[in-house]
Amino acid sequence: GVLKDRVFVEAPSYDFATQYIEENISETETTVTHDWRVVDKTNNDLALDIRKKRNDLLRLTDTWGYSDRTMTTEMIAYRQALRDIPTQSTFPTSVTWPVQPID
């Protein structure tokens, strides 16, 4: 085979919350070019990202429910607000995150 020049284009800037980048490889007789295209996330992608973040935040508060602790009203409300995020009317395009109470 013919040895081709390789060109690597720097990745573009993009909004990590609402977009991702995909590598695009194009080829001519003499060159292989690696560049990028910015893709908007679908509502399903956004929902998955939000649910993952929500689940991580819930996991961080699991210790509040240990038998040797008593959850405050604020702690209970915060955990419920996290669980209710998917019911927000603007989910998944916009989410209002609850403020974590002081532990």
mmCIF file of the C-alpha atoms, coordinates in Angstrom:
data_MODEL
# 
_entry.id   MODEL 
# 
loop_
_atom_site.group_PDB 
_atom_site.id 
_atom_site.type_symbol 
_atom_site.label_atom_id 
_atom_site.label_alt_id 
_atom_site.label_comp_id 
_atom_site.label_asym_id 
_atom_site.label_entity_id 
_atom_site.label_seq_id 
_atom_site.pdbx_PDB_ins_code 
_atom_site.Cartn_x 
_atom_site.Cartn_y 
_atom_site.Cartn_z 
_atom_site.occupancy 
_atom_site.B_iso_or_equiv 
_atom_site.pdbx_formal_charge 
_atom_site.auth_seq_id 
_atom_site.auth_comp_id 
_atom_site.auth_asym_id 
_atom_site.auth_atom_id 
_atom_site.pdbx_PDB_model_num 
ATOM 1   C CA . GLY A 1 1   ? 0.000   0.000  0.000  1.00 0.00 ? 1   GLY A CA 1 
ATOM 2   C CA . VAL A 1 2   ? 0.803   3.625  -0.355 1.00 0.00 ? 2   VAL A CA 1 
ATOM 3   C CA . LEU A 1 3   ? 1.982   5.469  2.741  1.00 0.00 ? 3   LEU A CA 1 
ATOM 4   C CA . LYS A 1 4   ? -0.334  8.442  3.257  1.00 0.00 ? 4   LYS A CA 1 
ATOM 5   C CA . ASP A 1 5   ? 0.145   11.647 5.184  1.00 0.00 ? 5   ASP A CA 1 
ATOM 6   C CA . ARG A 1 6   ? -1.988  11.891 8.316  1.00 0.00 ? 6   ARG A CA 1 
ATOM 7   C CA . VAL A 1 7   ? -3.515  15.192 9.347  1.00 0.00 ? 7   VAL A CA 1 
ATOM 8   C CA . PHE A 1 8   ? -4.991  15.599 12.833 1.00 0.00 ? 8   PHE A CA 1 
ATOM 9   C CA . VAL A 1 9   ? -7.276  18.578 13.309 1.00 0.00 ? 9   VAL A CA 1 
ATOM 10  C CA . GLU A 1 10  ? -7.599  19.960 16.844 1.00 0.00 ? 10  GLU A CA 1 
ATOM 11  C CA . ALA A 1 11  ? -10.922 19.158 18.499 1.00 0.00 ? 11  ALA A CA 1 
ATOM 12  C CA . PRO A 1 12  ? -13.358 22.086 18.470 1.00 0.00 ? 12  PRO A CA 1 
ATOM 13  C CA . SER A 1 13  ? -14.780 23.677 21.570 1.00 0.00 ? 13  SER A CA 1 
ATOM 14  C CA . TYR A 1 14  ? -18.295 22.592 22.439 1.00 0.00 ? 14  TYR A CA 1 
ATOM 15  C CA . ASP A 1 15  ? -20.850 22.696 25.254 1.00 0.00 ? 15  ASP A CA 1 
ATOM 16  C CA . PHE A 1 16  ? -20.247 19.466 27.183 1.00 0.00 ? 16  PHE A CA 1 
ATOM 17  C CA . ALA A 1 17  ? -23.722 19.649 28.768 1.00 0.00 ? 17  ALA A CA 1 
ATOM 18  C CA . THR A 1 18  ? -25.647 19.715 25.487 1.00 0.00 ? 18  THR A CA 1 
ATOM 19  C CA . GLN A 1 19  ? -23.222 18.475 22.830 1.00 0.00 ? 19  GLN A CA 1 
ATOM 20  C CA . TYR A 1 20  ? -20.551 15.906 22.126 1.00 0.00 ? 20  TYR A CA 1 
ATOM 21  C CA . ILE A 1 21  ? -17.948 15.502 19.396 1.00 0.00 ? 21  ILE A CA 1 
ATOM 22  C CA . GLU A 1 22  ? -17.494 12.671 16.934 1.00 0.00 ? 22  GLU A CA 1 
ATOM 23  C CA . GLU A 1 23  ? -14.336 11.905 15.043 1.00 0.00 ? 23  GLU A CA 1 
ATOM 24  C CA . ASN A 1 24  ? -14.612 12.118 11.277 1.00 0.00 ? 24  ASN A CA 1 
ATOM 25  C CA . ILE A 1 25  ? -11.970 10.431 9.123  1.00 0.00 ? 25  ILE A CA 1 
ATOM 26  C CA . SER A 1 26  ? -11.705 11.330 5.450  1.00 0.00 ? 26  SER A CA 1 
ATOM 27  C CA . GLU A 1 27  ? -9.236  10.010 2.949  1.00 0.00 ? 27  GLU A CA 1 
ATOM 28  C CA . THR A 1 28  ? -7.800  11.077 -0.401 1.00 0.00 ? 28  THR A CA 1 
ATOM 29  C CA . GLU A 1 29  ? -5.161  9.368  -2.515 1.00 0.00 ? 29  GLU A CA 1 
ATOM 30  C CA . THR A 1 30  ? -2.380  10.983 -0.484 1.00 0.00 ? 30  THR A CA 1 
ATOM 31  C CA . THR A 1 31  ? -3.863  12.023 2.872  1.00 0.00 ? 31  THR A CA 1 
ATOM 32  C CA . VAL A 1 32  ? -5.922  10.704 5.764  1.00 0.00 ? 32  VAL A CA 1 
ATOM 33  C CA . THR A 1 33  ? -7.533  13.526 7.743  1.00 0.00 ? 33  THR A CA 1 
ATOM 34  C CA . HIS A 1 34  ? -8.883  13.125 11.272 1.00 0.00 ? 34  HIS A CA 1 
ATOM 35  C CA . ASP A 1 35  ? -11.240 15.932 12.200 1.00 0.00 ? 35  ASP A CA 1 
ATOM 36  C CA . TRP A 1 36  ? -14.313 16.404 14.361 1.00 0.00 ? 36  TRP A CA 1 
ATOM 37  C CA . ARG A 1 37  ? -17.938 17.360 14.183 1.00 0.00 ? 37  ARG A CA 1 
ATOM 38  C CA . VAL A 1 38  ? -20.049 18.744 16.998 1.00 0.00 ? 38  VAL A CA 1 
ATOM 39  C CA . VAL A 1 39  ? -23.320 16.876 17.592 1.00 0.00 ? 39  VAL A CA 1 
ATOM 40  C CA . ASP A 1 40  ? -26.228 18.085 19.708 1.00 0.00 ? 40  ASP A CA 1 
ATOM 41  C CA . LYS A 1 41  ? -27.315 15.617 22.374 1.00 0.00 ? 41  LYS A CA 1 
ATOM 42  C CA . THR A 1 42  ? -30.814 14.205 22.032 1.00 0.00 ? 42  THR A CA 1 
ATOM 43  C CA . ASN A 1 43  ? -33.366 14.578 24.829 1.00 0.00 ? 43  ASN A CA 1 
ATOM 44  C CA . ASN A 1 44  ? -32.684 10.936 25.682 1.00 0.00 ? 44  ASN A CA 1 
ATOM 45  C CA . ASP A 1 45  ? -28.945 11.678 25.992 1.00 0.00 ? 45  ASP A CA 1 
ATOM 46  C CA . LEU A 1 46  ? -29.696 14.680 28.213 1.00 0.00 ? 46  LEU A CA 1 
ATOM 47  C CA . ALA A 1 47  ? -32.066 12.646 30.392 1.00 0.00 ? 47  ALA A CA 1 
ATOM 48  C CA . LEU A 1 48  ? -29.459 9.903  30.856 1.00 0.00 ? 48  LEU A CA 1 
ATOM 49  C CA . ASP A 1 49  ? -26.810 12.461 31.861 1.00 0.00 ? 49  ASP A CA 1 
ATOM 50  C CA . ILE A 1 50  ? -29.148 14.124 34.360 1.00 0.00 ? 50  ILE A CA 1 
ATOM 51  C CA . ARG A 1 51  ? -30.283 10.831 35.876 1.00 0.00 ? 51  ARG A CA 1 
ATOM 52  C CA . LYS A 1 52  ? -26.652 9.754  36.289 1.00 0.00 ? 52  LYS A CA 1 
ATOM 53  C CA . LYS A 1 53  ? -25.788 12.999 38.087 1.00 0.00 ? 53  LYS A CA 1 
ATOM 54  C CA . ARG A 1 54  ? -28.957 12.728 40.199 1.00 0.00 ? 54  ARG A CA 1 
ATOM 55  C CA . ASN A 1 55  ? -28.139 9.123  41.151 1.00 0.00 ? 55  ASN A CA 1 
ATOM 56  C CA . ASP A 1 56  ? -24.581 10.095 42.072 1.00 0.00 ? 56  ASP A CA 1 
ATOM 57  C CA . LEU A 1 57  ? -25.900 12.886 44.318 1.00 0.00 ? 57  LEU A CA 1 
ATOM 58  C CA . LEU A 1 58  ? -28.371 10.508 45.960 1.00 0.00 ? 58  LEU A CA 1 
ATOM 59  C CA . ARG A 1 59  ? -25.590 7.978  46.525 1.00 0.00 ? 59  ARG A CA 1 
ATOM 60  C CA . LEU A 1 60  ? -23.540 10.649 48.306 1.00 0.00 ? 60  LEU A CA 1 
ATOM 61  C CA . THR A 1 61  ? -26.398 11.129 50.784 1.00 0.00 ? 61  THR A CA 1 
ATOM 62  C CA . ASP A 1 62  ? -27.029 7.436  51.480 1.00 0.00 ? 62  ASP A CA 1 
ATOM 63  C CA . THR A 1 63  ? -25.047 7.700  54.724 1.00 0.00 ? 63  THR A CA 1 
ATOM 64  C CA . TRP A 1 64  ? -27.733 10.038 56.041 1.00 0.00 ? 64  TRP A CA 1 
ATOM 65  C CA . GLY A 1 65  ? -30.038 7.018  56.320 1.00 0.00 ? 65  GLY A CA 1 
ATOM 66  C CA . TYR A 1 66  ? -27.751 4.860  58.459 1.00 0.00 ? 66  TYR A CA 1 
ATOM 67  C CA . SER A 1 67  ? -29.411 3.478  61.564 1.00 0.00 ? 67  SER A CA 1 
ATOM 68  C CA . ASP A 1 68  ? -27.151 5.525  63.869 1.00 0.00 ? 68  ASP A CA 1 
ATOM 69  C CA . ARG A 1 69  ? -28.207 8.802  62.236 1.00 0.00 ? 69  ARG A CA 1 
ATOM 70  C CA . THR A 1 70  ? -31.383 10.799 62.068 1.00 0.00 ? 70  THR A CA 1 
ATOM 71  C CA . MET A 1 71  ? -32.171 12.660 58.859 1.00 0.00 ? 71  MET A CA 1 
ATOM 72  C CA . THR A 1 72  ? -33.345 16.224 59.265 1.00 0.00 ? 72  THR A CA 1 
ATOM 73  C CA . THR A 1 73  ? -36.426 17.490 57.471 1.00 0.00 ? 73  THR A CA 1 
ATOM 74  C CA . GLU A 1 74  ? -34.105 19.361 55.082 1.00 0.00 ? 74  GLU A CA 1 
ATOM 75  C CA . MET A 1 75  ? -32.173 16.177 54.283 1.00 0.00 ? 75  MET A CA 1 
ATOM 76  C CA . ILE A 1 76  ? -35.377 14.251 53.557 1.00 0.00 ? 76  ILE A CA 1 
ATOM 77  C CA . ALA A 1 77  ? -36.673 17.106 51.364 1.00 0.00 ? 77  ALA A CA 1 
ATOM 78  C CA . TYR A 1 78  ? -33.383 17.299 49.447 1.00 0.00 ? 78  TYR A CA 1 
ATOM 79  C CA . ARG A 1 79  ? -33.394 13.576 48.679 1.00 0.00 ? 79  ARG A CA 1 
ATOM 80  C CA . GLN A 1 80  ? -37.023 13.748 47.571 1.00 0.00 ? 80  GLN A CA 1 
ATOM 81  C CA . ALA A 1 81  ? -36.295 16.779 45.371 1.00 0.00 ? 81  ALA A CA 1 
ATOM 82  C CA . LEU A 1 82  ? -33.512 14.788 43.686 1.00 0.00 ? 82  LEU A CA 1 
ATOM 83  C CA . ARG A 1 83  ? -35.895 11.890 43.054 1.00 0.00 ? 83  ARG A CA 1 
ATOM 84  C CA . ASP A 1 84  ? -38.470 14.326 41.618 1.00 0.00 ? 84  ASP A CA 1 
ATOM 85  C CA . ILE A 1 85  ? -36.116 15.890 39.055 1.00 0.00 ? 85  ILE A CA 1 
ATOM 86  C CA . PRO A 1 86  ? -37.509 13.826 36.124 1.00 0.00 ? 86  PRO A CA 1 
ATOM 87  C CA . THR A 1 87  ? -40.998 15.193 36.896 1.00 0.00 ? 87  THR A CA 1 
ATOM 88  C CA . GLN A 1 88  ? -39.949 18.824 36.394 1.00 0.00 ? 88  GLN A CA 1 
ATOM 89  C CA . SER A 1 89  ? -41.867 20.322 33.482 1.00 0.00 ? 89  SER A CA 1 
ATOM 90  C CA . THR A 1 90  ? -38.677 21.384 31.664 1.00 0.00 ? 90  THR A CA 1 
ATOM 91  C CA . PHE A 1 91  ? -36.855 18.047 32.106 1.00 0.00 ? 91  PHE A CA 1 
ATOM 92  C CA . PRO A 1 92  ? -34.509 17.144 30.408 1.00 0.00 ? 92  PRO A CA 1 
ATOM 93  C CA . THR A 1 93  ? -33.667 20.387 28.605 1.00 0.00 ? 93  THR A CA 1 
ATOM 94  C CA . SER A 1 94  ? -33.517 22.431 31.797 1.00 0.00 ? 94  SER A CA 1 
ATOM 95  C CA . VAL A 1 95  ? -33.306 21.269 35.401 1.00 0.00 ? 95  VAL A CA 1 
ATOM 96  C CA . THR A 1 96  ? -33.468 23.111 38.697 1.00 0.00 ? 96  THR A CA 1 
ATOM 97  C CA . TRP A 1 97  ? -31.135 21.322 41.073 1.00 0.00 ? 97  TRP A CA 1 
ATOM 98  C CA . PRO A 1 98  ? -31.988 21.382 44.772 1.00 0.00 ? 98  PRO A CA 1 
ATOM 99  C CA . VAL A 1 99  ? -29.478 22.843 47.186 1.00 0.00 ? 99  VAL A CA 1 
ATOM 100 C CA . GLN A 1 100 ? -27.873 20.253 49.467 1.00 0.00 ? 100 GLN A CA 1 
ATOM 101 C CA . PRO A 1 101 ? -28.377 20.989 53.165 1.00 0.00 ? 101 PRO A CA 1 
ATOM 102 C CA . ILE A 1 102 ? -25.385 21.083 55.480 1.00 0.00 ? 102 ILE A CA 1 
ATOM 103 C CA . ASP A 1 103 ? -24.640 17.632 56.851 1.00 0.00 ? 103 ASP A CA 1 
# 
